[in-house]
Coordinates of C-alpha atoms in Angstrom, one line a residue:
Chain A
N1429 CA 75.8 155.2 109.7
A1430 CA 77.5 158.1 111.2
G1431 CA 80.0 155.9 113.1
V1432 CA 82.4 158.2 115.1
T1433 CA 81.7 161.8 114.7
Q1434 CA 84.2 164.6 115.7
T1435 CA 83.7 168.2 115.9
P1436 CA 85.1 170.7 114.9
K1437 CA 87.2 169.4 112.1
F1438 CA 89.5 172.4 112.2
Q1439 CA 90.4 175.0 114.8
V1440 CA 93.0 177.7 115.3
L1441 CA 93.6 178.9 118.9
K1442 CA 95.9 181.4 120.4
T1443 CA 98.3 180.3 123.2
G1444 CA 96.2 180.2 126.5
Q1445 CA 92.9 179.9 125.0
S1446 CA 90.8 176.9 125.9
M1447 CA 88.6 174.5 123.8
T1448 CA 86.8 171.3 123.8
L1449 CA 86.9 168.6 121.0
Q1450 CA 83.7 166.8 120.9
C1451 CA 83.2 163.1 120.0
A1452 CA 80.1 161.0 119.7
Q1453 CA 79.6 157.5 118.4
D1454 CA 76.4 155.8 117.6
M1455 CA 77.5 152.0 117.6
N1456 CA 76.6 151.3 121.3
H1457 CA 80.5 151.1 122.1
N1458 CA 81.6 150.9 125.7
S1459 CA 85.0 152.2 125.2
M1460 CA 86.3 155.4 123.7
Y1461 CA 89.7 156.8 123.1
W1462 CA 91.4 160.0 122.3
Y1463 CA 94.7 160.0 120.3
R1464 CA 96.9 162.7 118.8
Q1465 CA 98.7 162.2 115.6
D1466 CA 102.1 164.0 114.9
P1467 CA 104.5 163.6 112.0
G1468 CA 107.0 160.7 112.6
M1469 CA 105.3 159.7 115.8
G1470 CA 102.3 157.7 114.9
L1471 CA 99.3 158.0 117.1
R1472 CA 99.7 158.4 120.8
L1473 CA 96.9 157.7 123.4
I1474 CA 96.0 160.8 125.5
Y1475 CA 93.1 159.4 127.5
Y1476 CA 90.6 156.5 127.2
S1477 CA 87.3 155.6 128.9
A1478 CA 87.0 151.7 129.2
S1479 CA 83.1 152.2 130.1
E1480 CA 80.8 155.0 130.9
G1481 CA 81.8 156.6 134.1
T1482 CA 85.5 155.7 134.0
T1483 CA 88.4 157.4 132.5
D1484 CA 92.2 156.8 132.5
K1485 CA 95.5 158.4 131.4
G1486 CA 97.2 157.2 128.5
E1487 CA 100.7 157.8 127.2
V1488 CA 100.6 161.6 126.9
P1489 CA 97.8 163.2 129.2
N1490 CA 99.5 166.3 130.3
G1491 CA 97.7 169.5 129.4
Y1492 CA 94.5 167.7 128.7
N1493 CA 91.2 166.6 130.6
V1494 CA 88.3 164.3 129.4
S1495 CA 84.8 163.8 130.2
R1496 CA 82.7 160.7 129.4
L1497 CA 79.5 162.5 129.2
N1498 CA 77.4 159.3 128.7
K1499 CA 77.8 156.2 126.7
R1500 CA 77.8 158.0 123.3
E1501 CA 80.0 161.1 124.0
F1502 CA 83.7 161.6 125.1
S1503 CA 85.0 165.1 125.1
L1504 CA 88.6 166.3 125.1
R1505 CA 89.4 169.6 126.8
L1506 CA 92.4 171.9 126.5
E1507 CA 92.4 174.4 129.5
S1508 CA 95.2 176.6 128.3
A1509 CA 96.4 175.6 124.8
A1510 CA 100.1 175.6 124.0
P1511 CA 101.9 175.4 120.7
S1512 CA 103.2 171.9 121.5
Q1513 CA 99.4 170.9 121.3
T1514 CA 99.2 171.7 117.6
S1515 CA 98.3 168.2 116.3
V1516 CA 95.6 166.2 114.6
Y1517 CA 93.3 164.6 117.2
F1518 CA 91.4 161.3 116.5
C1519 CA 88.7 159.9 118.7
A1520 CA 87.9 156.2 118.5
S1521 CA 85.7 153.6 120.0
N1522 CA 85.2 149.9 120.2
T1523 CA 83.0 147.4 121.9
A1524 CA 85.2 146.9 124.9
A1525 CA 88.7 147.7 126.0
S1526 CA 89.6 144.0 126.2
N1527 CA 88.4 143.3 122.7
T1528 CA 90.9 142.3 120.2
G1529 CA 88.7 143.6 117.5
E1530 CA 89.0 146.7 115.6
L1531 CA 89.0 150.5 116.7
F1532 CA 86.7 152.6 114.7
F1533 CA 88.1 156.1 114.2
G1534 CA 86.5 159.4 113.5
E1535 CA 87.8 161.6 110.7
G1536 CA 90.0 163.6 112.8
S1537 CA 90.1 167.4 114.2
R1538 CA 93.2 169.5 113.1
L1539 CA 94.2 171.8 115.8
T1540 CA 96.7 174.7 115.3
V1541 CA 97.9 176.6 118.3
L1542 CA 99.7 180.0 117.6
Chain B
G535 CA 108.1 149.1 127.4
N536 CA 106.1 147.9 124.5
S537 CA 106.8 149.5 121.1
V538 CA 106.5 149.1 117.4
T539 CA 108.8 150.0 114.8
Q540 CA 108.2 150.6 111.1
M541 CA 110.3 151.2 108.2
E542 CA 110.5 154.9 107.3
G543 CA 108.7 156.2 104.2
P544 CA 107.7 157.3 101.8
V545 CA 107.6 154.2 99.9
T546 CA 107.1 155.0 96.1
L547 CA 106.2 152.2 93.7
S548 CA 104.8 151.8 90.3
E549 CA 101.3 150.2 89.8
E550 CA 101.5 146.3 89.9
A551 CA 104.7 146.3 91.8
F552 CA 105.2 143.9 95.0
L553 CA 104.8 145.7 98.3
T554 CA 106.4 145.0 101.5
I555 CA 106.4 147.2 104.6
N556 CA 108.5 146.1 107.4
C557 CA 107.1 146.1 111.1
T558 CA 108.9 144.7 114.2
Y559 CA 107.6 144.9 117.8
T560 CA 108.9 144.6 121.3
A561 CA 106.4 143.4 124.0
T562 CA 106.0 141.1 126.8
G563 CA 103.6 138.2 126.6
Y564 CA 101.5 137.6 123.6
P565 CA 100.1 140.7 122.0
S566 CA 97.7 141.0 119.1
L567 CA 99.0 142.6 116.0
F568 CA 97.3 145.0 113.6
W569 CA 97.8 146.9 110.4
Y570 CA 95.6 150.0 110.0
V571 CA 95.4 152.2 107.0
Q572 CA 94.8 156.1 106.6
Y573 CA 93.5 157.4 103.3
P574 CA 94.0 161.1 102.7
G575 CA 91.7 163.1 104.9
E576 CA 90.3 160.4 106.7
G577 CA 90.5 158.4 110.0
L578 CA 92.3 155.1 110.4
Q579 CA 90.7 151.7 109.2
L580 CA 91.5 148.4 110.3
L581 CA 93.1 146.5 107.4
L582 CA 94.1 143.2 109.0
K583 CA 94.8 141.5 112.2
A584 CA 96.5 138.4 113.7
T585 CA 95.9 137.4 117.4
K586 CA 98.4 134.6 117.9
A587 CA 101.8 133.3 116.6
D588 CA 101.9 132.0 112.9
D589 CA 98.3 133.5 112.2
K590 CA 98.1 135.1 108.7
G591 CA 95.8 138.2 108.6
S592 CA 94.5 139.1 105.1
N593 CA 92.2 141.6 103.4
K594 CA 92.0 143.3 100.0
G595 CA 95.0 141.5 98.8
F596 CA 97.2 142.5 101.6
E597 CA 98.5 140.0 104.2
A598 CA 100.8 139.8 107.1
T599 CA 101.9 136.8 109.3
Y600 CA 102.7 137.0 112.9
R601 CA 106.2 135.7 113.4
K602 CA 107.1 135.5 117.1
E603 CA 110.5 134.1 116.5
T604 CA 111.5 137.4 114.8
T605 CA 108.9 139.6 116.6
S606 CA 107.9 140.7 113.1
F607 CA 104.5 141.3 111.4
H608 CA 105.5 142.5 107.8
L609 CA 102.8 143.9 105.4
E610 CA 102.8 142.4 101.9
K611 CA 100.8 142.8 98.7
G612 CA 101.5 141.1 95.4
S613 CA 100.4 143.9 93.0
V614 CA 99.7 147.4 94.3
Q615 CA 97.2 149.8 92.7
V616 CA 97.1 153.6 92.7
S617 CA 94.2 153.3 95.1
D618 CA 96.4 151.7 97.8
S619 CA 98.3 155.2 98.3
A620 CA 97.8 155.9 101.8
V621 CA 99.6 155.8 105.3
Y622 CA 99.9 152.3 106.9
F623 CA 100.2 151.8 110.6
C624 CA 101.4 148.6 112.4
A625 CA 100.0 148.3 116.0
L626 CA 100.0 146.0 118.8
R627 CA 97.4 145.5 121.6
D628 CA 99.3 144.7 125.0
S629 CA 98.1 143.0 128.0
S630 CA 96.7 146.4 129.2
Y631 CA 94.4 146.3 126.0
K632 CA 95.7 149.7 124.8
L633 CA 96.7 149.9 121.1
I634 CA 100.3 151.0 120.6
F635 CA 101.1 152.3 117.1
G636 CA 104.2 152.6 115.0
S637 CA 105.1 155.8 113.2
G638 CA 103.3 155.1 110.1
T639 CA 104.7 154.4 106.5
R640 CA 103.5 156.4 103.6
L641 CA 102.8 154.5 100.4
L642 CA 102.8 156.3 97.0
V643 CA 101.7 154.2 94.0
R644 CA 102.4 155.9 90.6
P645 CA 100.4 154.8 87.5

């Protein structure tokens, strides 16, 4: 059981470069999420997709774009990376946004922007 | 707006000690409350949850009670083990169904 899979696990970028973080889940979940984790600030929601074909902004969407490619995949793109985007990024999914059940998280992608 | 406040860490305990990690929240309505745990190098995992006032969530010896009168959801364990060393996050799910996390509390248990 793979669960939620994120790639890459580590990435170093220079300021201004672009990249895409990939996320895929094999649990047939409807809702998917992207969070960033910074020291002392917990996890903050960047974007989420309540269902295939929809995306919405979270708490900190500036500088990011997302694509819900299909039910399984939800990618996060940085068009022009900035040092402030150095963080650990987590993808998560659950059966439905309205479900009070658990979110399933990937192992994280550590991004450093120089 | 809705928010979650956790005690700052790190919390350092000896094995078999009693653990309390404080969590308070601010929210309109009746949010669901959660504790997630993050072991080193891994993503977050749900530890326990409570969906209404006075509910007690429990799992792996950990427990937390939803206290609406004090807007709290403190995490407790009677006897911690070295394997409990991790970062613990308190979270709430508000009426818009998004999870809002606290800043996390690192627990270090020494043998």
